[in-house]
């Protein structure tokens, strides 16, 4: 599973993407956030602000109860500031 | 037509494409990088985007507004990368039979780009980097979810 980070999340983590293999009991975005938070102190720092973090699965905006699959590309980012 | 690009937008060239067609009204919105914010001078802004998803989201809005406001033509260009104060950031051009539709479509597109397209701005000041936060009033303007 490919995880991509943008904006301050990328800056805090020091990386823009990572490939992960979560265990079978990680079934949705909320589970994934909890699992990723335990990976490192940097991950924990990022996901402490999970209420202000948005998520997309394969380029589609989703909510935190959305189901995930092994081949998904999952992106985490703050609200958009284009224009 | 949509474009996500690093280089400056050639506004007169884009307008020529809109004016080619026999239409009654052309409306432009051009977003420009500001030289300062409430906390001081901005040296440059940096725009990051999510390649693949960005184009998809902008295409969706192009299709939506073209149908809703019966546009003859629509051009949406958004830049990414480093942008200096005074440079253009975004260009929206709408062409329609009547001005009302061209105005409404243009306003809708730029409101949409602010909160629904995956772009993130950083303002670089002398000694600090500011991750620009989205504004609640901008988020409330767009109620459509794609």
CSV table of C-alpha atoms in Angstrom, one decimal:
chain,number,residue,atom,x,y,z
A,1,UNK,CA,0.0,0.0,0.0
A,2,UNK,CA,1.4,3.4,-1.0
A,3,UNK,CA,0.9,6.3,1.4
A,4,UNK,CA,1.5,9.8,0.2
A,5,UNK,CA,1.8,12.9,2.4
A,6,UNK,CA,1.5,16.6,1.4
A,7,UNK,CA,2.2,20.0,2.9
A,8,UNK,CA,3.0,20.2,6.6
A,9,UNK,CA,2.5,16.5,7.0
A,10,UNK,CA,5.3,15.8,4.5
A,11,UNK,CA,7.5,18.4,6.2
A,12,UNK,CA,7.0,17.0,9.7
A,13,UNK,CA,7.6,13.4,8.6
A,14,UNK,CA,10.6,14.3,6.4
A,15,UNK,CA,9.2,12.1,3.6
A,16,UNK,CA,6.6,12.5,0.8
A,17,UNK,CA,5.7,8.8,0.5
A,18,UNK,CA,6.1,5.3,2.0
A,19,UNK,CA,5.1,1.8,1.1
A,20,UNK,CA,3.5,-0.1,4.0
A,21,UNK,CA,2.0,-3.5,4.6
A,22,UNK,CA,-0.5,-3.1,7.4
A,23,UNK,CA,-1.8,-6.3,9.1
A,24,UNK,CA,-5.2,-7.8,8.1
A,25,UNK,CA,-7.1,-6.2,11.0
A,26,UNK,CA,-6.4,-2.7,9.5
A,27,UNK,CA,-9.5,-2.4,7.5
A,28,UNK,CA,-10.3,1.3,7.2
A,29,UNK,CA,-8.7,4.8,7.2
A,30,UNK,CA,-9.3,5.2,10.9
A,31,UNK,CA,-7.5,1.9,11.7
A,32,UNK,CA,-4.7,2.9,9.3
A,33,UNK,CA,-4.2,6.3,11.1
A,34,UNK,CA,-3.9,4.5,14.5
A,35,UNK,CA,-1.5,1.9,13.0
A,36,UNK,CA,0.7,4.5,11.3
A,37,UNK,CA,0.7,6.7,14.5
A,38,UNK,CA,2.6,3.9,16.3
A,39,UNK,CA,5.3,3.7,13.6
A,40,UNK,CA,7.4,6.6,14.9
A,41,UNK,CA,7.3,9.8,17.0
A,42,UNK,CA,7.0,11.8,13.8
A,43,UNK,CA,4.0,9.8,12.6
A,44,UNK,CA,2.4,10.2,16.1
A,45,UNK,CA,3.0,14.0,15.9
A,46,UNK,CA,1.3,14.2,12.5
A,47,UNK,CA,-1.7,12.1,13.3
A,48,UNK,CA,-2.3,13.8,16.7
A,49,UNK,CA,-3.9,16.4,14.4
A,50,UNK,CA,-6.0,13.9,12.6
A,51,UNK,CA,-9.2,16.0,12.9
A,52,UNK,CA,-7.6,18.6,10.5
A,53,UNK,CA,-6.2,15.9,8.2
A,54,UNK,CA,-8.1,15.0,5.0
A,55,UNK,CA,-7.7,11.7,3.1
A,56,UNK,CA,-8.0,10.4,-0.5
A,57,UNK,CA,-8.0,6.8,-1.7
A,58,UNK,CA,-7.0,6.5,-5.3
A,59,UNK,CA,-7.6,10.2,-5.9
A,60,UNK,CA,-11.1,10.1,-4.4
A,61,UNK,CA,-11.8,12.1,-1.2
A,62,UNK,CA,-13.0,9.7,1.5
A,63,UNK,CA,-14.0,9.8,5.1
A,64,UNK,CA,-12.2,8.0,7.9
A,65,UNK,CA,-14.6,5.0,8.0
A,66,UNK,CA,-13.8,4.2,4.3
A,67,UNK,CA,-12.5,0.7,3.6
A,68,UNK,CA,-8.9,0.2,2.4
A,69,UNK,CA,-7.3,-2.4,0.2
A,70,UNK,CA,-3.6,-3.5,-0.2
A,71,UNK,CA,-3.2,-2.0,-3.7
A,72,UNK,CA,-4.7,1.4,-2.8
A,73,UNK,CA,-2.8,4.7,-3.0
A,74,UNK,CA,-3.7,6.6,0.1
A,75,UNK,CA,-3.0,10.3,0.5
A,76,UNK,CA,-3.1,12.4,3.7
A,77,UNK,CA,-3.1,16.2,3.6
A,78,UNK,CA,-4.5,19.3,5.2
A,79,UNK,CA,-7.5,21.1,3.7
A,80,UNK,CA,-6.8,22.5,0.2
A,81,UNK,CA,-5.6,26.1,-0.3
A,82,UNK,CA,-5.6,26.6,-4.1
A,83,UNK,CA,-6.6,29.6,-6.2
B,1,UNK,CA,-9.3,23.1,-21.5
B,2,UNK,CA,-7.4,22.7,-18.3
B,3,UNK,CA,-3.7,23.0,-17.5
B,4,UNK,CA,-1.6,22.5,-14.4
B,5,UNK,CA,1.8,24.1,-15.1
B,6,UNK,CA,5.0,25.5,-13.6
B,7,UNK,CA,5.6,28.4,-16.0
B,8,UNK,CA,3.8,31.8,-16.0
B,9,UNK,CA,0.4,31.9,-17.7
B,10,UNK,CA,0.3,33.8,-21.0
B,11,UNK,CA,-3.0,35.6,-20.4
B,12,UNK,CA,-3.3,37.3,-23.8
B,13,UNK,CA,-2.7,34.0,-25.6
B,14,UNK,CA,-5.3,32.2,-23.5
B,15,UNK,CA,-7.8,35.0,-24.1
B,16,UNK,CA,-7.2,34.8,-27.9
B,17,UNK,CA,-8.5,31.2,-27.7
B,18,UNK,CA,-11.7,32.3,-26.0
B,19,UNK,CA,-12.3,35.3,-28.4
B,20,UNK,CA,-11.9,33.1,-31.5
B,21,UNK,CA,-15.3,31.7,-31.1
B,22,UNK,CA,-18.4,33.8,-32.0
B,23,UNK,CA,-19.6,34.4,-28.5
B,24,UNK,CA,-21.3,37.3,-26.6
B,25,UNK,CA,-19.2,37.4,-23.4
B,26,UNK,CA,-15.8,36.5,-22.0
B,27,UNK,CA,-15.0,36.7,-18.3
B,28,UNK,CA,-11.5,36.4,-16.8
B,29,UNK,CA,-10.3,35.8,-13.3
B,30,UNK,CA,-6.6,36.1,-12.7
B,31,UNK,CA,-5.2,35.3,-9.3
B,32,UNK,CA,-2.0,37.1,-8.4
B,33,UNK,CA,0.6,36.3,-5.7
B,34,UNK,CA,0.5,39.0,-2.9
B,35,UNK,CA,3.7,40.8,-1.7
B,36,UNK,CA,2.7,40.6,2.0
B,37,UNK,CA,0.3,39.1,4.5
B,38,UNK,CA,-0.7,40.2,8.0
B,39,UNK,CA,2.7,39.0,9.5
B,40,UNK,CA,5.0,40.6,6.9
B,41,UNK,CA,6.7,40.6,3.5
B,42,UNK,CA,6.4,37.4,1.4
B,43,UNK,CA,9.5,36.5,-0.6
B,44,UNK,CA,7.7,34.0,-2.7
B,45,UNK,CA,4.9,31.4,-2.4
B,46,UNK,CA,5.3,27.8,-3.2
B,47,UNK,CA,2.4,25.7,-4.4
B,48,UNK,CA,2.3,22.0,-4.1
B,49,UNK,CA,-0.3,19.8,-5.8
B,50,UNK,CA,-1.3,16.1,-6.1
B,51,UNK,CA,-0.5,15.1,-9.7
B,52,UNK,CA,-3.2,13.0,-11.2
B,53,UNK,CA,-5.9,14.0,-8.7
B,54,UNK,CA,-5.5,17.7,-9.5
B,55,UNK,CA,-6.2,17.3,-13.2
B,56,UNK,CA,-9.1,14.9,-12.4
B,57,UNK,CA,-10.7,17.4,-10.0
B,58,UNK,CA,-10.3,20.4,-12.4
B,59,UNK,CA,-11.7,18.4,-15.3
B,60,UNK,CA,-14.7,17.5,-13.2
B,61,UNK,CA,-15.4,21.2,-12.6
B,62,UNK,CA,-14.9,22.1,-16.2
B,63,UNK,CA,-17.4,19.6,-17.3
B,64,UNK,CA,-19.9,20.6,-14.6
B,65,UNK,CA,-19.8,24.4,-15.3
B,66,UNK,CA,-19.8,24.0,-19.0
B,67,UNK,CA,-23.1,22.1,-18.8
B,68,UNK,CA,-24.7,24.2,-16.0
B,69,UNK,CA,-24.0,27.6,-17.5
B,70,UNK,CA,-24.0,26.6,-21.2
B,71,UNK,CA,-20.5,27.8,-21.8
B,72,UNK,CA,-19.1,27.9,-25.3
B,73,UNK,CA,-15.6,27.6,-24.0
B,74,UNK,CA,-13.8,27.4,-20.6
B,75,UNK,CA,-10.1,27.5,-19.8
B,76,UNK,CA,-8.7,26.8,-16.3
B,77,UNK,CA,-5.0,27.0,-15.7
B,78,UNK,CA,-3.4,26.7,-12.2
B,79,UNK,CA,0.3,27.0,-11.5
B,80,UNK,CA,2.5,25.1,-9.0
B,81,UNK,CA,6.1,25.5,-7.8
B,82,UNK,CA,7.7,28.8,-6.7
B,83,UNK,CA,5.8,32.0,-7.6
B,84,UNK,CA,7.1,35.5,-6.9
B,85,UNK,CA,4.8,38.4,-5.7
B,86,UNK,CA,3.1,40.0,-8.6
B,87,UNK,CA,3.1,36.8,-10.8
B,88,UNK,CA,0.0,35.1,-11.8
B,89,UNK,CA,-1.1,32.0,-10.0
B,90,UNK,CA,-4.3,31.0,-11.6
B,91,UNK,CA,-6.3,31.9,-14.8
B,92,UNK,CA,-10.0,31.2,-15.3
B,93,UNK,CA,-11.6,32.2,-18.6
B,94,UNK,CA,-15.2,31.5,-19.5
B,95,UNK,CA,-17.0,32.3,-22.7
B,96,UNK,CA,-20.8,32.2,-23.1
B,97,UNK,CA,-23.6,33.7,-25.2
B,98,UNK,CA,-24.5,36.1,-22.3
B,99,UNK,CA,-22.5,37.8,-19.6
B,100,UNK,CA,-24.5,36.5,-16.7
B,101,UNK,CA,-23.6,32.8,-17.3
B,102,UNK,CA,-19.9,33.7,-18.0
B,103,UNK,CA,-19.7,35.7,-14.7
B,104,UNK,CA,-21.4,33.0,-12.6
B,105,UNK,CA,-19.4,30.1,-14.1
B,106,UNK,CA,-16.1,32.0,-13.6
B,107,UNK,CA,-16.9,32.8,-10.0
B,108,UNK,CA,-17.9,29.2,-9.3
B,109,UNK,CA,-14.7,27.9,-10.7
B,110,UNK,CA,-12.4,30.0,-8.7
B,111,UNK,CA,-14.4,29.3,-5.5
B,112,UNK,CA,-14.1,25.6,-6.3
B,113,UNK,CA,-10.3,25.8,-6.9
B,114,UNK,CA,-9.8,27.4,-3.5
B,115,UNK,CA,-11.2,24.5,-1.5
B,116,UNK,CA,-11.9,21.4,-3.7
B,117,UNK,CA,-8.7,21.0,-5.9
B,118,UNK,CA,-5.6,19.5,-4.3
B,119,UNK,CA,-3.3,22.5,-4.0
B,120,UNK,CA,-1.5,23.7,-0.9
B,121,UNK,CA,0.2,27.0,-0.5
B,122,UNK,CA,3.3,27.9,1.5
B,123,UNK,CA,4.3,31.6,2.0
B,124,UNK,CA,8.0,32.0,2.4
B,125,UNK,CA,9.0,35.0,4.5
B,126,UNK,CA,12.5,36.1,5.5
B,127,UNK,CA,13.0,33.5,8.3
B,128,UNK,CA,9.9,31.5,8.3
B,129,UNK,CA,7.7,29.3,6.2
B,130,UNK,CA,3.9,29.6,6.7
B,131,UNK,CA,1.6,26.8,5.6
B,132,UNK,CA,-1.5,28.7,4.5
B,133,UNK,CA,-4.7,27.5,6.2
B,134,UNK,CA,-8.0,27.2,4.3
B,135,UNK,CA,-10.7,29.7,5.3
B,136,UNK,CA,-14.0,28.6,6.6
B,137,UNK,CA,-15.9,31.2,4.6
B,138,UNK,CA,-14.3,29.8,1.4
B,139,UNK,CA,-15.2,26.2,2.3
B,140,UNK,CA,-18.8,27.2,3.0
B,141,UNK,CA,-19.2,28.8,-0.5
B,142,UNK,CA,-18.9,25.4,-2.3
B,143,UNK,CA,-21.6,23.0,-1.2
B,144,UNK,CA,-21.3,20.5,-4.1
B,145,UNK,CA,-19.4,17.3,-3.4
B,146,UNK,CA,-17.9,15.4,-6.3
